[in-house]
CSV table of C-alpha atoms in Angstrom, one decimal:
chain,number,residue,atom,x,y,z
A,1,UNK,CA,123.1,106.9,98.1
A,2,UNK,CA,121.0,109.6,96.6
A,3,UNK,CA,119.7,112.9,98.0
A,4,UNK,CA,118.0,116.1,97.0
A,5,UNK,CA,118.5,119.7,98.2
A,6,UNK,CA,115.9,122.3,97.6
A,7,UNK,CA,117.3,125.8,98.0
A,8,UNK,CA,114.9,128.1,99.7
A,9,UNK,CA,112.1,126.8,101.9
A,10,UNK,CA,109.8,129.7,100.9
A,11,UNK,CA,109.4,131.6,97.7
A,12,UNK,CA,107.1,134.6,97.3
A,13,UNK,CA,106.3,135.9,93.8
A,14,UNK,CA,103.9,138.4,92.3
A,15,UNK,CA,101.1,137.2,90.1
A,16,UNK,CA,102.5,137.1,86.5
A,17,UNK,CA,106.1,136.9,87.6
A,18,UNK,CA,108.6,134.2,87.0
A,19,UNK,CA,108.6,131.2,89.4
A,20,UNK,CA,112.0,129.6,89.9
A,21,UNK,CA,112.4,126.7,92.4
A,22,UNK,CA,115.9,125.3,92.8
A,23,UNK,CA,116.7,121.6,93.2
A,24,UNK,CA,120.2,120.0,93.3
A,25,UNK,CA,120.6,116.3,93.5
A,26,UNK,CA,123.3,113.8,94.5
A,27,UNK,CA,123.4,110.4,92.9
A,28,UNK,CA,126.1,107.9,92.2
A,29,UNK,CA,124.3,106.6,89.1
A,30,UNK,CA,122.1,108.3,86.5
A,31,UNK,CA,119.1,109.6,88.2
A,32,UNK,CA,115.4,109.8,87.6
A,33,UNK,CA,114.1,113.2,88.8
A,34,UNK,CA,110.6,114.4,89.6
A,35,UNK,CA,108.8,117.5,90.7
A,36,UNK,CA,105.6,117.1,92.7
A,37,UNK,CA,103.1,119.7,94.0
A,38,UNK,CA,101.1,119.4,97.2
A,39,UNK,CA,98.0,121.5,97.9
A,40,UNK,CA,96.9,121.8,101.6
A,41,UNK,CA,95.6,118.5,103.0
A,42,UNK,CA,96.1,116.7,99.8
A,43,UNK,CA,98.5,114.1,98.4
A,44,UNK,CA,101.2,114.8,95.9
A,45,UNK,CA,100.5,115.5,92.2
A,46,UNK,CA,103.2,114.8,89.6
A,47,UNK,CA,104.2,118.0,87.7
A,48,UNK,CA,106.9,116.5,85.6
A,49,UNK,CA,109.7,113.9,85.4
A,50,UNK,CA,113.2,113.5,83.9
A,51,UNK,CA,114.1,109.9,82.8
A,52,UNK,CA,117.2,110.4,80.7
A,53,UNK,CA,115.4,111.6,77.5
A,54,UNK,CA,115.2,115.3,76.7
A,55,UNK,CA,117.0,117.5,79.2
A,56,UNK,CA,114.3,120.1,79.1
A,57,UNK,CA,111.1,118.6,80.4
A,58,UNK,CA,107.7,120.2,80.1
A,59,UNK,CA,105.0,119.4,82.7
A,60,UNK,CA,101.5,120.3,83.6
A,61,UNK,CA,100.2,123.7,84.5
A,62,UNK,CA,102.9,125.5,82.4
A,63,UNK,CA,105.8,124.3,84.5
A,64,UNK,CA,109.1,123.0,83.0
A,65,UNK,CA,112.4,121.9,84.4
A,66,UNK,CA,115.9,121.5,82.9
A,67,UNK,CA,118.2,118.7,83.8
A,68,UNK,CA,121.8,119.9,84.0
A,69,UNK,CA,124.2,117.1,84.7
A,70,UNK,CA,127.3,119.4,85.0
A,71,UNK,CA,125.5,121.4,87.7
A,72,UNK,CA,123.6,118.4,89.2
A,73,UNK,CA,120.5,120.5,89.1
A,74,UNK,CA,116.9,120.1,88.1
A,75,UNK,CA,115.4,123.6,88.7
A,76,UNK,CA,111.6,124.1,88.1
A,77,UNK,CA,110.3,127.2,86.4
A,78,UNK,CA,107.1,128.8,85.2
A,79,UNK,CA,107.2,132.0,83.2
A,80,UNK,CA,104.1,133.6,84.7
A,81,UNK,CA,102.8,132.7,88.2
A,82,UNK,CA,99.1,132.3,88.8
A,83,UNK,CA,97.3,132.5,92.2
A,84,UNK,CA,96.5,128.8,91.9
A,85,UNK,CA,100.3,128.0,91.9
A,86,UNK,CA,100.4,128.7,95.6
A,87,UNK,CA,101.3,125.3,97.1
A,88,UNK,CA,104.2,123.2,98.4
A,89,UNK,CA,106.6,121.8,95.9
A,90,UNK,CA,108.8,118.8,96.3
A,91,UNK,CA,111.8,117.7,94.2
A,92,UNK,CA,112.6,113.9,94.3
A,93,UNK,CA,115.2,111.6,93.0
A,94,UNK,CA,115.5,107.8,92.4
A,95,UNK,CA,117.3,105.6,90.0
A,96,UNK,CA,117.0,102.2,88.4
A,97,UNK,CA,118.9,100.4,91.1
A,98,UNK,CA,116.5,101.5,93.8
A,99,UNK,CA,112.8,102.0,94.1
A,100,UNK,CA,112.8,104.5,96.9
A,101,UNK,CA,112.1,108.2,96.3
A,102,UNK,CA,114.3,110.6,98.1
A,103,UNK,CA,112.5,113.9,98.7
A,104,UNK,CA,113.7,117.4,99.2
A,105,UNK,CA,112.5,119.4,102.2
A,106,UNK,CA,110.0,121.2,100.0
A,107,UNK,CA,109.5,124.8,99.0
A,108,UNK,CA,106.4,126.8,99.8
A,109,UNK,CA,105.3,129.1,97.1
A,110,UNK,CA,103.1,132.1,97.8
A,111,UNK,CA,101.7,134.3,95.1
A,112,UNK,CA,100.9,137.9,95.7
A,113,UNK,CA,98.1,139.6,93.9
B,1,UNK,CA,95.2,107.7,84.3
B,2,UNK,CA,97.2,106.4,87.2
B,3,UNK,CA,94.7,107.3,89.9
B,4,UNK,CA,95.3,106.3,93.5
B,5,UNK,CA,92.4,106.4,95.9
B,6,UNK,CA,93.0,106.6,99.7
B,7,UNK,CA,90.3,106.2,102.2
B,8,UNK,CA,89.3,107.6,104.6
B,9,UNK,CA,90.5,111.2,104.1
B,10,UNK,CA,90.1,112.0,107.8
B,11,UNK,CA,89.8,110.0,111.0
B,12,UNK,CA,89.2,111.2,114.5
B,13,UNK,CA,89.2,108.6,117.2
B,14,UNK,CA,90.0,107.8,120.8
B,15,UNK,CA,93.3,106.7,122.1
B,16,UNK,CA,93.6,102.9,122.0
B,17,UNK,CA,91.6,102.5,118.9
B,18,UNK,CA,93.0,100.7,115.8
B,19,UNK,CA,92.5,102.5,112.5
B,20,UNK,CA,92.7,101.0,109.0
B,21,UNK,CA,93.6,103.1,106.0
B,22,UNK,CA,93.1,101.8,102.5
B,23,UNK,CA,95.1,102.6,99.4
B,24,UNK,CA,93.8,101.5,96.0
B,25,UNK,CA,95.1,101.9,92.5
B,26,UNK,CA,92.0,102.4,90.4
B,27,UNK,CA,93.1,102.1,86.8
B,28,UNK,CA,96.5,100.2,87.0
B,29,UNK,CA,98.2,97.3,88.7
B,30,UNK,CA,100.7,98.2,91.3
B,31,UNK,CA,103.3,95.7,92.3
B,32,UNK,CA,104.7,98.1,94.9
B,33,UNK,CA,102.9,100.5,97.2
B,34,UNK,CA,104.5,102.9,99.6
B,35,UNK,CA,103.3,104.4,102.9
B,36,UNK,CA,104.5,107.8,104.0
B,37,UNK,CA,104.0,109.9,107.1
B,38,UNK,CA,104.1,113.7,106.9
B,39,UNK,CA,104.4,116.0,109.8
B,40,UNK,CA,103.3,119.7,109.5
B,41,UNK,CA,105.5,121.8,107.3
B,42,UNK,CA,107.8,118.9,106.6
B,43,UNK,CA,108.6,116.5,103.8
B,44,UNK,CA,107.4,113.0,103.4
B,45,UNK,CA,109.0,110.3,105.5
B,46,UNK,CA,108.9,106.8,104.0
B,47,UNK,CA,107.5,104.3,106.6
B,48,UNK,CA,107.4,101.1,104.6
B,49,UNK,CA,107.3,99.5,101.2
B,50,UNK,CA,104.6,97.1,100.4
B,51,UNK,CA,104.9,94.4,97.7
B,52,UNK,CA,101.9,92.3,96.6
B,53,UNK,CA,101.9,88.9,98.2
B,54,UNK,CA,104.9,89.4,100.5
B,55,UNK,CA,105.7,91.0,103.8
B,56,UNK,CA,106.3,94.7,103.9
B,57,UNK,CA,109.7,96.2,104.3
B,58,UNK,CA,109.8,98.8,107.1
B,59,UNK,CA,112.2,101.7,107.3
B,60,UNK,CA,114.5,101.9,110.3
B,61,UNK,CA,112.7,103.2,113.4
B,62,UNK,CA,109.2,102.3,112.2
B,63,UNK,CA,107.4,99.8,114.5
B,64,UNK,CA,106.2,96.8,112.6
B,65,UNK,CA,103.7,95.9,115.3
B,66,UNK,CA,102.3,99.4,115.5
B,67,UNK,CA,101.9,99.9,111.7
B,68,UNK,CA,100.6,96.7,110.1
B,69,UNK,CA,100.7,96.7,106.3
B,70,UNK,CA,98.9,94.2,104.1
B,71,UNK,CA,99.1,94.1,100.3
B,72,UNK,CA,96.6,91.5,99.3
B,73,UNK,CA,96.2,92.3,95.7
B,74,UNK,CA,97.8,94.3,92.9
B,75,UNK,CA,95.3,97.1,93.5
B,76,UNK,CA,95.0,97.3,97.3
B,77,UNK,CA,97.3,97.9,100.3
B,78,UNK,CA,96.1,98.7,103.8
B,79,UNK,CA,97.8,100.3,106.7
B,80,UNK,CA,96.5,99.6,110.2
B,81,UNK,CA,97.6,101.8,113.0
B,82,UNK,CA,97.1,99.5,116.0
B,83,UNK,CA,96.2,100.9,119.5
B,84,UNK,CA,96.7,104.4,118.3
B,85,UNK,CA,97.9,107.1,120.7
B,86,UNK,CA,98.0,110.9,120.3
B,87,UNK,CA,101.7,110.7,119.1
B,88,UNK,CA,100.5,108.7,116.1
B,89,UNK,CA,98.4,111.7,114.9
B,90,UNK,CA,99.7,112.7,111.5
B,91,UNK,CA,99.1,112.9,107.8
B,92,UNK,CA,99.5,109.5,106.2
B,93,UNK,CA,100.0,109.2,102.4
B,94,UNK,CA,100.2,106.2,100.2
B,95,UNK,CA,101.6,105.9,96.7
B,96,UNK,CA,101.6,103.2,94.1
B,97,UNK,CA,103.9,102.3,91.2
B,98,UNK,CA,103.0,100.6,88.0
B,99,UNK,CA,104.5,97.1,87.6
B,100,UNK,CA,108.1,97.2,86.4
B,101,UNK,CA,107.9,101.0,86.8
B,102,UNK,CA,111.0,101.2,89.0
B,103,UNK,CA,113.5,100.4,86.4
B,104,UNK,CA,112.0,102.7,83.8
B,105,UNK,CA,111.6,105.8,85.9
B,106,UNK,CA,107.9,105.5,86.2
B,107,UNK,CA,106.8,107.9,88.9
B,108,UNK,CA,105.0,107.0,92.1
B,109,UNK,CA,101.3,108.0,92.0
B,110,UNK,CA,100.0,109.4,95.3
B,111,UNK,CA,96.7,109.2,97.1
B,112,UNK,CA,95.1,112.2,98.7
B,113,UNK,CA,96.3,111.3,102.2
B,114,UNK,CA,94.6,110.5,105.5
B,115,UNK,CA,94.5,113.0,108.4
B,116,UNK,CA,94.6,110.9,111.5
B,117,UNK,CA,93.8,112.6,114.8
B,118,UNK,CA,93.9,110.6,118.0
B,119,UNK,CA,92.3,112.2,121.1
């Protein structure tokens, strides 16, 4: 079985500040990990993915995430928040033995001017 | 690349109506497509997995006769909500995965969702 826990349902940051979204996973086999972003009334857009290559993964829109096996974490960061980063963010996990994605509960990001 | 088109984006209809939602992979072939339901302020809930040329696999608690899924080709899956009632109102999202993507960590690519409102 696999699961994802996103710590913090809501994160508020000032424009230009660091964005840090936490994700911890549980998987009995090596995982594939993803971060998706969802804007209001839209589907999910892939930000980045970890598939057992480099542990530091760079994605779109200046986001990156680091896979830490010892901590079973895959936290998402962006050095400087922009107003357009306000959205819902989902961490998800799967692995090669299963095709299903397990999603976290999501984290809402608001950006203050 | 990897664009998924979902249509319609919004549907408002009367109770008892059947509604069909289409999900198309525009620039790739998708062996597997997924249908999700999302309630306000919540995460995505997998309803069913659709494989081209075979019957869909439904998650526990999802009514097969209520939510009919057809995956007729490698680029098209449809979800039909039959005899819809107000409790079926929700945001429905599809996703598609490139052939053989599962074992290589290929991500699911999502459509823009369909807002279904049953009056």
